[in-house]
Amino acid sequence: EITESHAMADVTKSIRILRELKTLGVRLAIDDFGTGYSSLSYLRQFPVDTLKLDRSFVREITAPEDGAIARGIIAMAHSLSLRVLAEGVETLGQLEFLKEHSCDRLQGYLFSRPLPAQAFEKFAAHRGSELRVA
């Protein structure tokens, strides 16, 4: 993944490098989407698979303004055949909102705190399948 602000620092160079990575089969994501100053016209040029909806939009997602932004980003990403991963999901209200609006992936403390590799393996073996959104 690459942060939106880093990708926009040198758009031409970012597009070139991301395209090279894509030809190697690397799946790419734009992190912190919506927090930088990117032009949406550049988004079509970046060969990414996923937009990561920044936690600042998820935090108050049930408020009308933040909900509208999240819905818009999800709809726009899907119209560009991109997946959306929402960061910072901490409440059942946020989970329900994101499920209702077809967010593809979710991450946050509602599911688990960050884990070291061995603890994650144990977590995934025992709880992974029950945490699927769809």
Short mmCIF file of C-alpha atoms in Angstrom, two decimals:
data_model
loop_
_atom_site.label_atom_id
_atom_site.label_comp_id
_atom_site.label_asym_id
_atom_site.label_seq_id
_atom_site.Cartn_x
_atom_site.Cartn_y
_atom_site.Cartn_z
CA GLU A 1 0.00 0.00 0.00
CA ILE A 2 1.00 3.57 -0.57
CA THR A 3 -0.42 6.60 1.19
CA GLU A 4 -2.41 9.01 -0.91
CA SER A 5 -0.12 11.92 0.02
CA HIS A 6 3.02 9.95 -0.92
CA ALA A 7 1.55 8.91 -4.27
CA MET A 8 0.68 12.53 -5.04
CA ALA A 9 4.15 13.88 -4.15
CA ASP A 10 5.43 12.86 -7.62
CA VAL A 11 2.49 11.57 -9.62
CA THR A 12 4.44 10.62 -12.74
CA LYS A 13 7.02 8.66 -10.77
CA SER A 14 4.33 7.01 -8.61
CA ILE A 15 2.35 5.87 -11.65
CA ARG A 16 5.49 4.43 -13.26
CA ILE A 17 6.55 2.52 -10.15
CA LEU A 18 3.04 1.28 -9.39
CA ARG A 19 2.66 0.02 -12.96
CA GLU A 20 5.98 -1.83 -12.65
CA LEU A 21 4.82 -3.44 -9.42
CA LYS A 22 1.48 -4.35 -11.01
CA THR A 23 3.25 -6.19 -13.86
CA LEU A 24 4.97 -8.28 -11.16
CA GLY A 25 1.55 -9.32 -9.84
CA VAL A 26 1.59 -7.12 -6.75
CA ARG A 27 -1.85 -6.06 -5.51
CA LEU A 28 -1.88 -2.37 -4.62
CA ALA A 29 -3.86 -0.15 -2.27
CA ILE A 30 -4.09 3.60 -1.68
CA ASP A 31 -3.98 4.16 2.09
CA ASP A 32 -5.61 7.08 3.92
CA PHE A 33 -7.79 7.81 0.92
CA GLY A 34 -9.69 11.07 1.18
CA THR A 35 -7.31 12.80 3.57
CA GLY A 36 -4.86 14.22 1.03
CA TYR A 37 -5.19 16.63 -1.82
CA SER A 38 -5.35 14.22 -4.71
CA SER A 39 -7.10 14.94 -7.93
CA LEU A 40 -9.68 12.32 -8.73
CA SER A 41 -8.48 12.36 -12.34
CA TYR A 42 -5.21 10.79 -11.16
CA LEU A 43 -7.03 7.99 -9.38
CA ARG A 44 -7.96 6.44 -12.73
CA GLN A 45 -4.29 6.38 -13.71
CA PHE A 46 -3.03 4.62 -10.59
CA PRO A 47 -3.10 0.84 -11.18
CA VAL A 48 -4.48 0.05 -7.74
CA ASP A 49 -6.90 -2.62 -6.57
CA THR A 50 -8.11 -1.15 -3.28
CA LEU A 51 -8.86 2.18 -1.64
CA LYS A 52 -8.48 2.26 2.12
CA LEU A 53 -11.13 4.56 3.57
CA ASP A 54 -9.40 6.56 6.28
CA ARG A 55 -10.52 6.06 9.88
CA SER A 56 -11.35 9.77 10.13
CA PHE A 57 -14.37 9.10 7.90
CA VAL A 58 -15.30 5.90 9.74
CA ARG A 59 -15.13 7.40 13.25
CA GLU A 60 -18.37 9.40 12.89
CA ILE A 61 -19.77 7.47 9.93
CA THR A 62 -23.32 7.48 11.25
CA ALA A 63 -23.32 11.32 11.22
CA PRO A 64 -24.91 12.58 7.97
CA GLU A 65 -21.85 14.42 6.62
CA ASP A 66 -19.32 11.68 7.32
CA GLY A 67 -21.74 9.03 6.16
CA ALA A 68 -22.24 10.87 2.88
CA ILE A 69 -18.48 11.04 2.29
CA ALA A 70 -18.03 7.34 3.04
CA ARG A 71 -20.96 6.36 0.79
CA GLY A 72 -19.52 8.52 -1.98
CA ILE A 73 -16.05 7.03 -1.74
CA ILE A 74 -17.45 3.48 -1.70
CA ALA A 75 -19.68 4.15 -4.72
CA MET A 76 -16.90 5.90 -6.65
CA ALA A 77 -14.42 3.11 -5.94
CA HIS A 78 -16.87 0.43 -7.00
CA SER A 79 -17.65 2.32 -10.23
CA LEU A 80 -13.90 2.17 -10.95
CA SER A 81 -13.84 -1.58 -10.16
CA LEU A 82 -11.87 -1.01 -6.96
CA ARG A 83 -12.39 -2.64 -3.59
CA VAL A 84 -12.83 -0.56 -0.45
CA LEU A 85 -11.31 -1.37 2.92
CA ALA A 86 -12.58 0.71 5.85
CA GLU A 87 -10.02 1.40 8.57
CA GLY A 88 -10.77 1.95 12.24
CA VAL A 89 -14.03 0.03 12.62
CA GLU A 90 -14.73 0.03 16.36
CA THR A 91 -18.50 -0.12 16.83
CA LEU A 92 -21.39 -2.26 15.67
CA GLY A 93 -23.02 0.89 14.25
CA GLN A 94 -20.02 1.46 12.01
CA LEU A 95 -20.02 -2.20 11.00
CA GLU A 96 -23.70 -2.13 10.06
CA PHE A 97 -23.37 1.11 8.10
CA LEU A 98 -20.42 -0.23 6.11
CA LYS A 99 -22.12 -3.57 5.44
CA GLU A 100 -25.29 -1.75 4.33
CA HIS A 101 -23.27 0.32 1.87
CA SER A 102 -21.33 -2.65 0.45
CA CYS A 103 -17.88 -1.90 1.83
CA ASP A 104 -15.72 -4.84 0.78
CA ARG A 105 -13.34 -5.19 3.72
CA LEU A 106 -13.16 -3.93 7.27
CA GLN A 107 -10.41 -3.62 9.84
CA GLY A 108 -10.32 -2.24 13.33
CA TYR A 109 -10.49 -2.90 17.05
CA LEU A 110 -14.02 -4.28 16.74
CA PHE A 111 -12.38 -7.40 15.34
CA SER A 112 -9.02 -7.40 17.12
CA ARG A 113 -6.18 -5.26 18.38
CA PRO A 114 -2.96 -5.52 16.34
CA LEU A 115 -1.36 -8.94 16.88
CA PRO A 116 2.12 -10.40 16.45
CA ALA A 117 2.35 -13.05 13.71
CA GLN A 118 2.03 -16.12 15.95
CA ALA A 119 -0.95 -14.70 17.83
CA PHE A 120 -2.61 -13.79 14.52
CA GLU A 121 -2.20 -17.35 13.24
CA LYS A 122 -3.98 -18.64 16.34
CA PHE A 123 -6.67 -15.96 16.05
CA ALA A 124 -7.29 -16.72 12.37
CA ALA A 125 -7.48 -20.46 13.00
CA HIS A 126 -10.12 -20.07 15.71
CA ARG A 127 -12.09 -16.98 14.71
CA GLY A 128 -11.19 -16.03 11.15
CA SER A 129 -14.08 -17.64 9.36
CA GLU A 130 -16.72 -16.17 11.66
CA LEU A 131 -15.54 -12.60 10.97
CA ARG A 132 -16.41 -12.49 7.29
CA VAL A 133 -18.57 -9.47 6.43
CA ALA A 134 -20.57 -10.92 3.58
#
